[in-house]
Short mmCIF file of C-alpha atoms and ligand atoms in Angstrom, two decimals:
data_model
loop_
_atom_site.label_atom_id
_atom_site.label_comp_id
_atom_site.label_asym_id
_atom_site.label_seq_id
_atom_site.Cartn_x
_atom_site.Cartn_y
_atom_site.Cartn_z
CA MET A 214 100.08 110.68 45.18
CA SER A 215 96.65 109.28 45.11
CA LYS A 216 93.80 109.47 47.73
CA VAL A 217 95.16 107.22 51.02
CA ILE A 218 93.84 103.91 51.39
CA TYR A 219 94.24 103.91 55.14
CA LEU A 220 94.02 100.40 56.16
CA ASP A 221 96.23 100.55 59.22
CA ASN A 222 94.06 101.05 61.84
CA ASN A 223 95.06 99.15 64.68
CA ALA A 224 97.71 101.43 64.73
CA THR A 225 95.90 104.01 65.24
CA THR A 226 92.62 105.60 63.63
CA PRO A 227 91.37 109.21 62.77
CA VAL A 228 89.72 111.79 65.11
CA ALA A 229 86.08 111.59 64.07
CA PRO A 230 84.72 114.59 63.19
CA GLU A 231 82.24 113.94 66.24
CA VAL A 232 84.91 114.08 68.41
CA LEU A 233 86.63 116.89 67.02
CA ASP A 234 84.12 119.35 66.92
CA VAL A 235 83.20 118.56 71.08
CA MET A 236 86.90 119.19 71.51
CA LEU A 237 87.58 122.07 69.81
CA PRO A 238 86.00 124.24 72.54
CA TYR A 239 88.83 123.13 75.54
CA TYR A 240 91.35 124.42 73.66
CA ARG A 241 89.72 127.46 72.12
CA GLU A 242 87.55 128.95 74.83
CA PHE A 243 87.37 126.90 77.95
CA TYR A 244 91.18 126.34 78.87
CA GLY A 245 90.97 126.70 82.48
CA ASN A 246 92.04 124.36 84.62
CA PRO A 247 89.76 121.75 86.05
CA SER A 248 90.94 122.14 89.69
CA SER A 249 90.77 125.91 90.33
CA MET A 250 88.81 127.76 92.26
CA HIS A 251 88.10 130.04 89.67
CA THR A 252 84.60 129.29 87.78
CA PHE A 253 86.59 129.39 84.58
CA GLY A 254 88.15 126.84 85.67
CA GLY A 255 86.31 124.83 87.86
CA GLN A 256 83.28 124.47 85.43
CA LEU A 257 85.71 122.34 83.91
CA ALA A 258 85.79 119.28 86.14
CA HIS A 259 82.02 119.04 84.72
CA ALA A 260 82.73 117.96 81.35
CA VAL A 261 85.51 115.88 82.93
CA ASN A 262 83.02 113.54 84.77
CA ASP A 263 81.19 114.17 81.82
CA ALA A 264 83.31 111.82 79.82
CA ARG A 265 84.58 109.85 82.61
CA ALA A 266 80.13 108.91 82.84
CA GLN A 267 80.34 108.46 78.96
CA VAL A 268 84.05 105.96 78.94
CA ALA A 269 81.74 104.30 82.30
CA GLU A 270 79.00 103.29 79.96
CA LEU A 271 80.88 101.85 77.63
CA PHE A 272 82.52 99.08 80.00
CA HIS A 273 78.55 99.27 81.63
CA ALA A 274 80.87 100.53 84.41
CA ARG A 275 80.27 103.05 88.02
CA GLU A 276 82.11 106.45 86.56
CA ASN A 277 84.34 106.13 90.07
CA GLU A 278 85.90 103.08 88.82
CA ILE A 279 87.35 105.44 85.44
CA ILE A 280 90.63 106.93 85.76
CA PHE A 281 92.01 108.74 82.58
CA THR A 282 95.71 108.30 81.95
CA SER A 283 97.53 109.92 78.71
CA GLY A 284 96.56 105.94 77.01
CA GLY A 285 97.21 102.84 76.44
CA THR A 286 100.98 102.12 77.10
CA GLU A 287 99.88 104.52 80.55
CA SER A 288 96.70 102.21 81.47
CA ASP A 289 98.82 99.19 81.17
CA ASN A 290 101.83 99.98 83.39
CA ALA A 291 100.05 101.89 85.93
CA ALA A 292 97.69 98.75 85.99
CA ILE A 293 100.95 96.51 86.53
CA ARG A 294 103.03 98.97 89.14
CA GLY A 295 99.41 99.26 91.01
CA VAL A 296 98.55 96.07 91.92
CA LEU A 297 102.25 94.96 92.45
CA GLU A 298 103.12 97.98 95.18
CA ALA A 299 99.68 96.78 96.44
CA PHE A 300 100.61 93.08 97.01
CA PRO A 301 104.09 93.79 98.02
CA GLU A 302 104.41 89.89 99.36
CA LYS A 303 103.33 88.28 95.77
CA ARG A 304 105.90 88.55 93.72
CA HIS A 305 104.92 86.77 90.12
CA ILE A 306 102.75 87.60 87.64
CA ILE A 307 101.28 85.35 84.64
CA THR A 308 101.17 87.13 81.11
CA THR A 309 101.34 85.46 77.60
CA ARG A 310 104.18 85.27 75.24
CA VAL A 311 101.96 87.68 72.82
CA GLU A 312 100.92 90.70 74.66
CA HIS A 313 101.77 94.63 73.44
CA PRO A 314 105.18 95.50 74.37
CA ALA A 315 103.24 98.41 77.15
CA ILE A 316 103.14 94.79 78.84
CA LEU A 317 105.70 93.08 77.96
CA SER A 318 107.97 95.31 78.71
CA PRO A 319 107.35 96.14 82.28
CA CYS A 320 107.11 92.36 82.45
CA ARG A 321 110.83 92.13 81.63
CA HIS A 322 111.94 94.84 83.83
CA LEU A 323 110.46 93.65 86.89
CA GLU A 324 111.96 89.64 86.43
CA HIS A 325 115.40 91.89 86.77
CA GLN A 326 113.88 93.85 90.01
CA GLY A 327 113.57 89.77 91.17
CA TYR A 328 109.69 89.04 90.12
CA ARG A 329 109.23 85.46 88.59
CA VAL A 330 107.14 85.96 85.45
CA THR A 331 104.98 83.75 83.27
CA TYR A 332 104.70 83.88 79.96
CA LEU A 333 101.73 81.45 78.68
CA PRO A 334 102.17 80.14 75.48
CA VAL A 335 99.84 80.07 72.30
CA ASP A 336 99.21 77.36 69.63
CA ASP A 337 99.30 77.35 65.85
CA GLN A 338 96.37 79.66 65.96
CA GLY A 339 97.31 82.11 68.22
CA ARG A 340 94.71 80.34 70.76
CA LEU A 341 95.48 80.21 74.43
CA ASP A 342 95.31 77.06 76.62
CA ILE A 343 93.35 78.22 79.56
CA GLU A 344 94.21 75.15 81.71
CA MET A 345 97.67 76.12 81.51
CA LEU A 346 96.62 79.15 82.59
CA ARG A 347 95.29 77.36 86.38
CA GLU A 348 97.85 75.75 86.66
CA ALA A 349 100.42 78.40 86.49
CA ILE A 350 98.71 80.14 89.31
CA LYS A 351 100.48 80.04 92.32
CA SER A 352 99.95 81.22 96.01
CA ASP A 353 102.37 84.59 95.40
CA THR A 354 100.62 85.18 92.60
CA ALA A 355 99.58 89.08 92.44
CA LEU A 356 98.55 89.50 89.06
CA VAL A 357 97.21 87.86 85.92
CA SER A 358 97.59 90.35 82.82
CA ILE A 359 95.78 88.89 79.25
CA MET A 360 95.15 90.91 76.97
CA TYR A 361 91.28 91.35 74.94
CA ALA A 362 92.38 90.89 71.13
CA ASN A 363 95.84 90.92 69.69
CA ASN A 364 96.67 93.98 68.07
CA GLU A 365 98.64 91.99 65.38
CA THR A 366 96.08 89.43 64.70
CA GLY A 367 92.75 89.96 66.35
CA ILE A 368 92.75 86.97 68.29
CA VAL A 369 90.17 87.32 70.87
CA PHE A 370 90.96 85.20 73.79
CA PRO A 371 88.06 83.98 76.20
CA VAL A 372 88.78 86.82 78.32
CA LYS A 373 85.23 85.67 80.52
CA LYS A 374 86.50 82.40 80.94
CA ILE A 375 90.80 83.34 81.78
CA GLY A 376 88.54 86.14 84.38
CA ALA A 377 86.27 83.31 86.14
CA ILE A 378 89.60 81.26 86.57
CA VAL A 379 91.68 84.09 87.89
CA LYS A 380 89.32 85.11 90.30
CA GLU A 381 88.30 81.22 91.58
CA LYS A 382 92.51 81.02 92.27
CA GLY A 383 91.82 84.64 94.14
CA CYS A 384 94.66 86.66 91.97
CA VAL A 385 93.98 90.01 90.40
CA PHE A 386 92.89 90.48 86.87
CA HIS A 387 94.11 92.59 84.06
CA CYS A 388 92.77 92.75 80.82
CA ASP A 389 94.94 94.81 78.22
CA ALA A 390 91.24 96.31 75.80
CA VAL A 391 92.69 98.53 74.02
CA GLN A 392 91.93 96.52 70.29
CA ALA A 393 88.56 95.91 71.49
CA ALA A 394 87.42 98.60 72.91
CA GLY A 395 84.48 99.89 70.59
CA LYS A 396 84.70 97.34 68.23
CA LEU A 397 83.68 94.64 70.70
CA ASP A 398 80.48 94.77 74.05
CA MET A 399 82.37 95.05 76.73
CA ASP A 400 80.61 94.42 79.63
CA MET A 401 82.42 94.89 83.57
CA GLN A 402 79.45 92.96 85.10
CA THR A 403 80.18 89.60 83.33
CA LEU A 404 83.86 90.25 83.01
CA ALA A 405 85.75 89.56 86.02
CA ALA A 406 88.14 91.73 85.07
CA ASP A 407 89.20 93.97 87.67
CA LEU A 408 91.20 96.39 85.60
CA VAL A 409 90.67 96.74 81.83
CA SER A 410 93.05 99.32 79.72
CA ILE A 411 91.73 101.52 76.83
CA SER A 412 93.14 104.23 74.59
CA GLY A 413 91.99 107.15 72.75
CA HIS A 414 93.75 106.55 69.39
CA LYS A 415 92.39 103.41 68.62
CA LEU A 416 88.48 104.21 68.82
CA HIS A 417 88.82 107.88 66.59
CA ALA A 418 89.34 110.06 69.85
CA PRO A 419 92.95 111.83 69.87
CA LYS A 420 96.71 110.20 70.98
CA GLY A 421 97.67 110.62 74.27
CA VAL A 422 94.59 109.83 76.58
CA GLY A 423 93.24 106.66 77.38
CA ALA A 424 91.58 105.23 80.59
CA LEU A 425 92.13 102.46 83.18
CA PHE A 426 88.94 100.65 84.87
CA ILE A 427 89.41 99.56 88.24
CA ARG A 428 86.94 97.99 90.01
CA ARG A 429 85.51 99.00 93.14
CA GLY A 430 87.47 97.24 96.01
CA THR A 431 90.33 96.92 94.13
CA ARG A 432 94.16 97.41 95.79
CA PHE A 433 95.90 99.54 93.61
CA VAL A 434 98.81 102.16 94.67
CA PRO A 435 99.09 105.08 92.16
CA PHE A 436 101.59 104.13 89.53
CA ILE A 437 101.72 108.77 88.42
CA MET A 438 101.34 110.24 91.54
CA GLY A 439 101.51 114.60 91.75
CA GLY A 440 98.15 116.42 92.87
CA HIS A 441 94.55 115.05 93.74
CA GLN A 442 93.51 114.58 90.01
CA GLU A 443 91.23 111.27 89.37
CA ASN A 444 90.26 110.70 93.00
CA GLY A 445 94.15 110.71 94.19
CA ARG A 446 94.79 107.79 91.37
CA ARG A 447 96.39 109.98 89.01
CA GLY A 448 98.32 112.87 88.84
CA GLY A 449 98.70 115.84 86.96
CA THR A 450 96.58 118.63 85.49
CA GLU A 451 93.75 116.86 83.12
CA ASN A 452 93.87 116.23 79.17
CA VAL A 453 90.71 118.15 79.33
CA ALA A 454 90.01 118.51 75.84
CA GLY A 455 91.29 114.62 75.14
CA GLN A 456 88.88 113.23 77.74
CA VAL A 457 86.07 115.54 76.83
CA GLY A 458 86.84 113.37 72.96
CA LEU A 459 87.57 110.30 74.30
CA GLY A 460 84.13 110.66 75.90
CA ARG A 461 82.61 111.33 72.83
CA ALA A 462 84.37 108.48 71.02
CA CYS A 463 83.00 105.94 73.66
CA GLU A 464 79.81 107.39 73.23
CA LEU A 465 79.41 106.92 68.78
CA ALA A 466 81.20 103.29 69.65
CA MET A 467 78.75 102.81 71.62
CA SER A 468 75.23 103.93 69.24
CA ASP A 469 76.12 101.98 66.29
CA CYS A 470 79.00 99.29 67.61
CA ARG A 471 77.47 96.44 66.63
CA THR A 472 76.25 97.62 62.72
CA GLU A 473 79.70 98.98 62.24
CA THR A 474 81.40 95.64 63.26
CA LEU A 475 79.33 93.44 61.07
CA ARG A 476 79.81 95.87 58.46
CA MET A 477 84.11 96.30 58.73
CA ALA A 478 84.10 92.16 58.97
CA GLY A 479 82.01 91.91 56.07
CA LEU A 480 84.73 94.06 54.22
CA ARG A 481 87.55 92.73 55.89
CA ASP A 482 86.20 89.36 54.24
CA ARG A 483 85.64 90.78 51.03
CA LEU A 484 89.35 91.65 50.98
CA GLU A 485 90.43 88.05 52.73
CA GLN A 486 88.42 85.44 49.79
CA GLY A 487 89.73 88.15 47.28
CA VAL A 488 93.78 87.99 48.46
CA LEU A 489 93.48 84.37 48.65
CA GLU A 490 91.32 83.67 45.64
CA ARG A 491 93.94 85.53 43.60
CA ILE A 492 97.27 84.90 45.14
CA PRO A 493 98.83 81.70 45.44
CA GLU A 494 100.77 80.34 48.58
CA THR A 495 98.66 83.25 50.83
CA ARG A 496 97.83 81.51 54.16
CA VAL A 497 96.17 83.66 56.83
CA ASN A 498 97.63 83.63 60.70
CA GLY A 499 95.40 82.50 63.33
CA ASP A 500 92.31 81.39 64.61
CA VAL A 501 89.80 82.91 62.33
CA GLU A 502 86.32 81.95 64.45
CA HIS A 503 87.85 84.28 67.08
CA ARG A 504 89.22 87.41 65.40
CA LEU A 505 88.27 91.21 65.83
CA PRO A 506 85.88 91.92 63.22
CA ALA A 507 88.28 94.83 61.31
CA THR A 508 91.68 92.86 61.43
CA MET A 509 93.33 90.36 59.19
CA ASN A 510 96.89 89.12 59.35
CA VAL A 511 98.15 87.54 55.88
CA SER A 512 101.54 86.01 55.70
CA PHE A 513 102.66 85.93 51.30
CA ALA A 514 105.66 83.92 51.58
CA TYR A 515 108.70 83.96 49.81
CA ILE A 516 109.09 87.75 49.76
CA GLU A 517 109.64 90.64 52.26
CA GLY A 518 106.71 92.30 53.91
CA GLU A 519 108.58 95.42 53.63
CA ALA A 520 108.50 95.22 50.35
CA ILE A 521 104.96 94.78 49.68
CA LEU A 522 104.38 97.61 52.31
CA LEU A 523 106.92 99.82 50.30
CA LYS A 524 104.88 99.09 46.93
CA LEU A 525 101.57 99.53 48.45
CA ASN A 526 102.34 103.00 50.16
CA GLU A 527 103.84 104.58 46.63
CA PHE A 528 99.72 103.47 45.28
CA GLY A 529 98.37 105.65 48.54
CA ILE A 530 97.91 102.22 50.25
CA CYS A 531 98.90 101.92 54.04
CA ALA A 532 98.86 98.71 55.87
CA SER A 533 101.26 97.28 58.28
CA SER A 534 103.84 94.17 58.64
CA GLY A 535 103.03 93.60 62.13
CA SER A 536 102.64 96.00 65.35
CA ALA A 537 102.89 100.02 64.65
CA CYS A 538 105.12 99.93 67.57
CA THR A 539 108.16 97.33 66.17
CA SER A 540 107.77 98.32 63.02
CA GLY A 541 110.71 100.83 62.71
CA SER A 542 112.73 97.10 63.71
CA LEU A 543 113.12 94.49 61.48
CA GLU A 544 112.68 91.71 64.05
CA PRO A 545 110.34 89.54 63.22
CA SER A 546 106.88 89.46 64.98
CA HIS A 547 107.11 88.08 68.50
CA VAL A 548 103.66 87.19 68.05
CA LEU A 549 103.49 85.19 64.77
CA ARG A 550 106.76 83.67 66.47
CA ALA A 551 104.98 82.81 69.13
CA MET A 552 102.71 80.78 67.14
CA GLY A 553 105.31 79.00 65.24
CA VAL A 554 104.72 80.30 61.87
CA PRO A 555 107.65 79.74 59.21
CA PHE A 556 109.87 82.38 59.09
CA THR A 557 109.38 83.28 55.29
CA ASP A 558 106.07 83.27 56.41
CA ILE A 559 106.70 85.87 58.95
CA HIS A 560 108.87 87.99 56.66
CA GLY A 561 105.83 88.57 53.98
CA SER A 562 103.51 89.35 57.03
CA ILE A 563 101.15 92.31 56.33
CA ARG A 564 98.13 93.36 58.56
CA PHE A 565 95.00 94.78 56.97
CA SER A 566 92.69 97.10 59.81
CA PHE A 567 89.58 98.70 59.04
CA SER A 568 87.58 101.66 60.99
CA ARG A 569 84.04 103.09 60.02
CA TYR A 570 85.37 104.75 57.50
CA ASN A 571 86.73 102.30 55.17
CA THR A 572 84.68 101.72 52.02
CA GLN A 573 83.99 98.65 49.71
CA GLU A 574 85.66 100.81 47.00
CA GLU A 575 88.54 100.84 48.85
CA VAL A 576 88.68 97.15 49.05
CA ASP A 577 88.19 96.51 45.52
CA ARG A 578 91.25 98.83 44.83
CA VAL A 579 93.11 96.53 46.69
CA LEU A 580 92.49 94.12 45.07
CA GLU A 581 93.43 95.04 42.55
CA ILE A 582 96.60 96.91 42.94
CA LEU A 583 97.54 93.85 44.95
CA PRO A 584 98.00 90.70 43.21
CA PRO A 585 100.27 92.32 40.41
CA ILE A 586 102.86 93.74 43.01
CA ILE A 587 102.84 89.96 44.71
CA ALA A 588 103.90 88.70 41.35
CA GLU A 589 106.40 91.47 40.94
CA LEU A 590 108.27 91.05 44.35
CA ARG A 591 107.69 87.03 43.99
CA ASP A 592 109.33 87.40 40.37
CA MET A 593 112.45 88.96 42.04
CA SER A 594 112.30 86.58 44.79
CA PRO A 595 115.82 83.95 44.57
CA PHE A 596 113.38 81.76 46.61
CA TRP A 597 110.21 81.86 44.97
CA ASN A 598 112.02 81.17 41.49
CA GLN A 599 114.14 78.06 44.00
CA ARG A 600 110.86 77.16 44.69
CA LYS A 601 109.40 76.77 41.63
CA LYS A 602 111.82 73.97 39.92
N1 PLP B 780 97.99 97.89 74.26
C1 PLP B 780 97.84 97.13 72.84
C2 PLP B 780 96.96 95.98 72.26
C3 PLP B 780 98.11 97.84 72.02
O1 PLP B 780 97.57 97.66 71.00
C4 PLP B 780 98.43 98.81 72.08
C5 PLP B 780 98.90 100.33 70.67
O2 PLP B 780 99.20 99.08 69.79
C6 PLP B 780 98.92 99.73 73.57
C7 PLP B 780 98.76 99.05 74.28
C8 PLP B 780 99.68 101.10 73.41
O3 PLP B 780 98.36 102.15 73.60
P1 PLP B 780 99.08 103.55 73.46
O4 PLP B 780 99.55 103.85 71.66
O5 PLP B 780 97.16 104.48 73.63
O6 PLP B 780 100.43 104.10 74.25
#
């Protein structure tokens, strides 16, 4: 197979060499347990706390407002469960129809346990009506959980305005920033979120590590109970190497976030314009004005996204036909369904997502390879041929 062109960075990113370099000593030499009494282990507590400081800086937050977790899914679950347990008298949660399964699954589970969950709709561009949010908040609303940016479409929600409304109504606001972290500036001094989730493997740190920002003073019951780690807010022996890696990845993202964002947006736009010019009956899904710089979601009418992916795969091109966590099932994307995208377009939808390691040559190669693939598949498609008559 030719060299891989990896355009599936919303699913996961490669570990940056700078990140791997700082991690390796914690596997090879410094393998102790940070909770140990002896110096060999105990000294690692400094490494964990330095990493915590690096993560805090990405958020413009205080070190003691960051706990390490095993990733985005745990951070999201911990935020939801941690707040609900702290407010047992409140039985209502507000979220959106387009959240990641790491939010939607626990919410559905909580409905079975007697909670009311409001799933806010989005319009055909994937946008939220924030007045609807204002109306949805009731006296027993414990938590509003709304993502920063969508993993499938890249649509960025107006989280500052959302936070202001939630705080005005006296509720707790959790924001899943797994896809936004490292790509957009995040400042906890201006974002009125009480809890924010991030995941290492979406920003060039390894899989299996993440963090949760918990604003000072937020009522929170630990989701994972055990030892006294993370100041008693998350039990379990620390994943020291992973945490050190996440800290370095945050530092890396901070150092060139603005220039990298512009570069990735340039690559994304080059691919998008090229695709729209070369391939008829193609649509971009979602609000192009408020999107992550590195995400593009397009639909090629009358053909199956999975068939396109398999063909691209033959050329070593990696993309996705929906969220990584839901691919494997052929269920049409719940995000595109919520936006009212016609079924024929949902089935032919592909997500390309970029990272700091993608190049213009790669984009140009995709622009050479993709149009003949679409033409070939459409030639075989009865729907396409019928529609031409
Ligand atoms: N939230 C969002 C928006 C995501 O995109 C993902 C992963 O795709 C997650 C949560 C889950 O993160 P993790 O894979 O670290 O558990």
